[in-house]
Tab-separated table of C-alpha atoms in Angstrom:
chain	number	residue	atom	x	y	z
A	1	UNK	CA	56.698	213.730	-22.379
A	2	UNK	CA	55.516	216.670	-20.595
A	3	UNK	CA	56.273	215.498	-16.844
A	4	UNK	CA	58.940	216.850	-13.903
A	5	UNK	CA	59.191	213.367	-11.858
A	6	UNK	CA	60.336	213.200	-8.252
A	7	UNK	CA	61.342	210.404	-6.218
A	8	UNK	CA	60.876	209.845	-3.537
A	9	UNK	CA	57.100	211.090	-2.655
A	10	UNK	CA	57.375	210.908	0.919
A	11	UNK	CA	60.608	211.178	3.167
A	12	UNK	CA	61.153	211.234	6.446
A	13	UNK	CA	64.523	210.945	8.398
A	14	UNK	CA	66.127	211.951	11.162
A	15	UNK	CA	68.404	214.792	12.104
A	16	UNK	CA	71.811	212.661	11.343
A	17	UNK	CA	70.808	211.039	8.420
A	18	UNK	CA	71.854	211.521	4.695
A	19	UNK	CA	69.298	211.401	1.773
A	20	UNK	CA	68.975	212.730	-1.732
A	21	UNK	CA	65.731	213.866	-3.438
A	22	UNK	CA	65.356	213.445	-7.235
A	23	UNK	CA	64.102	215.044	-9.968
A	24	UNK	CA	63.536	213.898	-14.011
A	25	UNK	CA	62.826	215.515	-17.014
A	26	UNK	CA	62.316	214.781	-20.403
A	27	UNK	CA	61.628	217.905	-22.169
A	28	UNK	CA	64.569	219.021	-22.925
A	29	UNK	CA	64.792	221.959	-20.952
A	30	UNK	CA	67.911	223.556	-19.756
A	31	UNK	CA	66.540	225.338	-16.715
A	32	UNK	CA	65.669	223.290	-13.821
A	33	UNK	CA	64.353	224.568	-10.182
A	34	UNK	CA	64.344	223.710	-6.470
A	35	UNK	CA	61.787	224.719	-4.775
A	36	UNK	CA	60.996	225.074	-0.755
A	37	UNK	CA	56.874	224.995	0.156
A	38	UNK	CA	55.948	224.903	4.079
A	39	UNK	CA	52.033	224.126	4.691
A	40	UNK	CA	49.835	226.845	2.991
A	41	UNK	CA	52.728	229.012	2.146
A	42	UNK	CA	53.770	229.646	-1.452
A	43	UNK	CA	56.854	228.213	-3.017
A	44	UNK	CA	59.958	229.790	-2.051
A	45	UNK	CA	63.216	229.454	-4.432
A	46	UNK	CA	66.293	227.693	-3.654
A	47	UNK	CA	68.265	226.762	-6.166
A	48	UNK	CA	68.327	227.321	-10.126
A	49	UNK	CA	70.263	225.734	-12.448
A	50	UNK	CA	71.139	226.697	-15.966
A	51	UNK	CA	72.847	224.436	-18.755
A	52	UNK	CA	73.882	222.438	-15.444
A	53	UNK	CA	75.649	225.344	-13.678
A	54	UNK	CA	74.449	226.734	-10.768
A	55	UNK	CA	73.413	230.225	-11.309
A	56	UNK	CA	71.025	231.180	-8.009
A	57	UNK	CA	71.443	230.209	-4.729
A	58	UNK	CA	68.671	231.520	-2.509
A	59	UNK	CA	71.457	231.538	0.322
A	60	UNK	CA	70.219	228.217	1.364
A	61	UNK	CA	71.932	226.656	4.146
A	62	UNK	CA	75.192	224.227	3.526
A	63	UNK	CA	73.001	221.260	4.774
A	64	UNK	CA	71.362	221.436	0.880
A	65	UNK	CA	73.720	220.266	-1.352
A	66	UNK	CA	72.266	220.623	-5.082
A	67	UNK	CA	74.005	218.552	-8.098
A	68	UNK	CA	72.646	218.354	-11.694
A	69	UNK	CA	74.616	215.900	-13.411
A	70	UNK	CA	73.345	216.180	-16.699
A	71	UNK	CA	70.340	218.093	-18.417
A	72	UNK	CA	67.785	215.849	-16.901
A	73	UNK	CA	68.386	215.302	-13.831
A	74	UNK	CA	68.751	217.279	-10.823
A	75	UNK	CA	69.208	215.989	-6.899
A	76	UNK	CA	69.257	217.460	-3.889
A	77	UNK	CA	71.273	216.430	-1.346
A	78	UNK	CA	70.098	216.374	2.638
A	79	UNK	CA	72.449	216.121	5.623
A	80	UNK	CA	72.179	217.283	9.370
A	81	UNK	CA	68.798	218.811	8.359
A	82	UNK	CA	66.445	220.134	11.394
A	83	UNK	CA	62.726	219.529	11.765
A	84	UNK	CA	61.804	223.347	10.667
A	85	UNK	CA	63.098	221.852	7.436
A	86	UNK	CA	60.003	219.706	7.103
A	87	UNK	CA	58.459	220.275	3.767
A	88	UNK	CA	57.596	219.949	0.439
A	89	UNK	CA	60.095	220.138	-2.079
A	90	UNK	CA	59.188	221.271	-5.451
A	91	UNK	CA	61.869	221.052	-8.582
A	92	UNK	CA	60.764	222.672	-12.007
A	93	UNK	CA	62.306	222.881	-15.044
A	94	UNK	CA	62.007	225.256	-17.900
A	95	UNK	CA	63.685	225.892	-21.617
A	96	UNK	CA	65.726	228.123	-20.094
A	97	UNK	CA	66.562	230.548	-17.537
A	98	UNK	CA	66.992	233.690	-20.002
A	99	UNK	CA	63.925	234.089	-21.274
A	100	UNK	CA	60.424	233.998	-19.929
A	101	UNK	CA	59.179	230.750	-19.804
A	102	UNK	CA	56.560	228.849	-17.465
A	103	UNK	CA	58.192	226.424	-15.346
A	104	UNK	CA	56.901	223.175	-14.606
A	105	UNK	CA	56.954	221.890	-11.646
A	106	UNK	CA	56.724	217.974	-10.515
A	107	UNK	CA	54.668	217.166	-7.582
A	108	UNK	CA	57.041	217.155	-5.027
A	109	UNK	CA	58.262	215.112	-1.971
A	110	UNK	CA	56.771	215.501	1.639
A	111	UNK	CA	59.869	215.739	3.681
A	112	UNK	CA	59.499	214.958	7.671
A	113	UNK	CA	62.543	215.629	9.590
A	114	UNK	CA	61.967	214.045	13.317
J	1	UNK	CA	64.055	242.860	-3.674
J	2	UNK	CA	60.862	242.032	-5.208
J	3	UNK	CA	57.729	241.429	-3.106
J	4	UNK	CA	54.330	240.629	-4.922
J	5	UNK	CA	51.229	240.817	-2.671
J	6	UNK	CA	48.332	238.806	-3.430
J	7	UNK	CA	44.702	239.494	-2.108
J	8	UNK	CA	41.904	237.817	-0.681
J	9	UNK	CA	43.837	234.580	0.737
J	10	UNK	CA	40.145	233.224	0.965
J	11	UNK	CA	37.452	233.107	-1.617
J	12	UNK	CA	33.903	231.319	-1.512
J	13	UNK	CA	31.701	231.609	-4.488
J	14	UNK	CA	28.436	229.967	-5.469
J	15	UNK	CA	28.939	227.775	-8.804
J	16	UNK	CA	28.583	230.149	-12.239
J	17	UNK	CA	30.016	232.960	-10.424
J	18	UNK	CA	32.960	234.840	-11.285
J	19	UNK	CA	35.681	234.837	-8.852
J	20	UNK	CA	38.982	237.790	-9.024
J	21	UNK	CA	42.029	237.751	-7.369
J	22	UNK	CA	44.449	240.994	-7.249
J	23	UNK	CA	47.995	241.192	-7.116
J	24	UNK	CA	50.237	243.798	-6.766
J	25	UNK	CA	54.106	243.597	-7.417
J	26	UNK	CA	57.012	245.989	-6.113
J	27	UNK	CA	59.694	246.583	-8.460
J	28	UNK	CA	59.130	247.953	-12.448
J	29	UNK	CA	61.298	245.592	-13.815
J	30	UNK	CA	59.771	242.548	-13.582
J	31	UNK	CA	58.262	241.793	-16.869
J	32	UNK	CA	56.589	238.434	-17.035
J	33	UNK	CA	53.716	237.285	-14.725
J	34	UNK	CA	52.547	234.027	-14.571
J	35	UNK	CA	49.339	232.490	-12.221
J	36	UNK	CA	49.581	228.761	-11.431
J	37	UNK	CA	46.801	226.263	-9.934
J	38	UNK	CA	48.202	224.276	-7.204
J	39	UNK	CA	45.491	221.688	-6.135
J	40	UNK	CA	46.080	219.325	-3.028
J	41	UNK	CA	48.749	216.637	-3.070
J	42	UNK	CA	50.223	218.156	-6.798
J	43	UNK	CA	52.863	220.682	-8.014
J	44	UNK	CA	51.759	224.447	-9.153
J	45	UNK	CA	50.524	224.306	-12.468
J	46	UNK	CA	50.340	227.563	-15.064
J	47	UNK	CA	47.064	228.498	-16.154
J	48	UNK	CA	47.918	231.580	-17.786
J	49	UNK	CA	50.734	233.986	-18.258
J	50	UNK	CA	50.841	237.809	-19.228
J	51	UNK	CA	54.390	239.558	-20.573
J	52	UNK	CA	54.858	243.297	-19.981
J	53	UNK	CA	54.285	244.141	-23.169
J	54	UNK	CA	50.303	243.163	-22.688
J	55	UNK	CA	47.279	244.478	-21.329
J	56	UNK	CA	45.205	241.670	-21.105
J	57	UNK	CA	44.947	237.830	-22.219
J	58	UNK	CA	41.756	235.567	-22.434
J	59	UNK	CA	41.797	231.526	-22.328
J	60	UNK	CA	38.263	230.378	-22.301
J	61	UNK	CA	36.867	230.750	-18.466
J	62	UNK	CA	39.895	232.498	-17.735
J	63	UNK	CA	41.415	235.898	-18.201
J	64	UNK	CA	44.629	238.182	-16.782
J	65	UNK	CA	44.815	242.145	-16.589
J	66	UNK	CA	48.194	243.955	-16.451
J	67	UNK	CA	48.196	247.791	-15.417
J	68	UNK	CA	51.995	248.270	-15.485
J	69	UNK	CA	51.803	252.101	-14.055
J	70	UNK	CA	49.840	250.926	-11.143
J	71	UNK	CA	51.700	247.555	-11.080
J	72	UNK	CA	48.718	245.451	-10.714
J	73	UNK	CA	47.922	242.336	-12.005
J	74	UNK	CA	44.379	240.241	-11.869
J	75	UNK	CA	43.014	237.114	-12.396
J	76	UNK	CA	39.327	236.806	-13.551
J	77	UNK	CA	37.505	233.245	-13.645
J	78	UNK	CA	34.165	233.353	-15.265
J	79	UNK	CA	31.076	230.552	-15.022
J	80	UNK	CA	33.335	228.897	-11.979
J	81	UNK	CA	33.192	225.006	-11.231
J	82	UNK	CA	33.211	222.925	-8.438
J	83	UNK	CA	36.882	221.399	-10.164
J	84	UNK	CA	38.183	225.201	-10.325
J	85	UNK	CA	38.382	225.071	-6.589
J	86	UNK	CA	42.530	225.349	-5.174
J	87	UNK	CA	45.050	227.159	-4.297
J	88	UNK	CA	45.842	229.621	-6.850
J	89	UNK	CA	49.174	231.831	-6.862
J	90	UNK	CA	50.308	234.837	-8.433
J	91	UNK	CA	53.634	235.694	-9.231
J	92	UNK	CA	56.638	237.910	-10.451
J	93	UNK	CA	59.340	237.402	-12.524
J	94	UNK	CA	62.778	239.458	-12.426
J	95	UNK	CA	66.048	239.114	-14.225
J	96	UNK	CA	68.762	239.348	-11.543
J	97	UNK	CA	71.488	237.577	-13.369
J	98	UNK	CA	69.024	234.634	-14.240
J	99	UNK	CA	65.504	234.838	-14.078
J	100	UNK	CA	63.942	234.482	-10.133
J	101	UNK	CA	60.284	234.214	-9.980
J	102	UNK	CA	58.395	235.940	-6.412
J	103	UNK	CA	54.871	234.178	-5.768
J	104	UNK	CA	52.011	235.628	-3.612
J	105	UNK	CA	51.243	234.181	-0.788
J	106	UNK	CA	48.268	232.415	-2.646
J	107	UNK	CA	44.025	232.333	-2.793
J	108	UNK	CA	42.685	229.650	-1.750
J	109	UNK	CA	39.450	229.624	-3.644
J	110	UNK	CA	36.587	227.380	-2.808
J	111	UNK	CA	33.319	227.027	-5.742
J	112	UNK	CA	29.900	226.024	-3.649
J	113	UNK	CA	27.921	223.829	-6.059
């Protein structure tokens, strides 16, 4: 199995709701990736995690809250967000951080935030 | 920090063309530089990668150059297809306690059959 999964595909909520966005892998991989992609922008890091301890934070704001309870899985937590935070969110995984690896990325969920 | 700077954002060619996209990055350390595919509704995908260490790297249709002095890096597709048209992105990786990786700001390349 060769796939990054993401639930949900689409979310939209509003500025006092609280949602989590998941991501799934299978490979193995010890590495795993949020991402940040506004409309035809490239993908801008947020988050890295490494043998499930965060090791980069992109000086996101506290409204992201990342958790990676084990080696596959990795959420993202929303709360209070505003609309300018309407976008796609990307998570990749690689084998791991120290080395160069490609990443590979799922295909993301379309966040709306009205 | 590191900035990578990717040129043209647009790119029309005619089907069986060639198509080349440049990048240049900012800071000498980075030492691995991958190009992903990102078409419409999906994740970035890699295509092909090039390490420091190398000049140049071939994968069929596609091949990456890698002057290190002049820190540029390019992306050649040869005999291009309608299905090779997307969004493709350049990028940068850098060790700065853990490995970040910088994209370009991305070609969007269209193939006219």
């Amino acid at each position: 199995d060769t796939e990054v999964t993401q639930t949900p595909k689409h979310l939209v909520m509003g500025m006092t709701n609280k949602k989590s966005l998941k991501c799934e892998q299978h490979m193995g991989h010890r590495a795993m990736y949020w991402y940040k992609q506004k409309a035809k922008k490239p993908p801008e890091l947020m988050f890295v995690y490494s043998y499930e301890k965060l090791s980069i934070n992109e000086s996101v704001p506290s409204r992201f809250s990342p958790e990676c309870p084990n080696s596959s899985l990795l959420n993202l937590h929303l709360h209070a967000l505003q609309p300018e935070d309407s976008a796609l969110y990307l998570c990749a995984s690689s084998p791991t951080e120290t080395l160069q690896n490609e990443q590979f990325f799922g295909p993301g969920t379309r966040l709306t935030v009205l | 920090g590191e900035n990578v700077e990717q040129h043209p954002s647009t790119l029309s060619v005619q089907e069986g063309d060639s198509a080349v996209i440049k990048c240049t990055y900012s800071d000498s350390a980075s030492n691995y530089f991958p190009w992903y595919k990102q078409e419409l509704g999906k994740g970035p995908q890699l295509i092909i990668d090039i390490r420091s260490n190398v000049g140049e790297k071939k994968d069929q249709r596609i091949a990456v150059t890698l002057n290190k002095t002049a820190k540029h890096f390019s992306l050649h597709i040869t005999e291009t297809q309608p299905e090779d048209s997307a969004v493709y992105f350049c990028a940068a990786s850098i060790a700065t306690g853990g490995f970040k990786t910088i994209f370009g700001a991305g070609t969007r390349l269209f193939v006219k059959a």
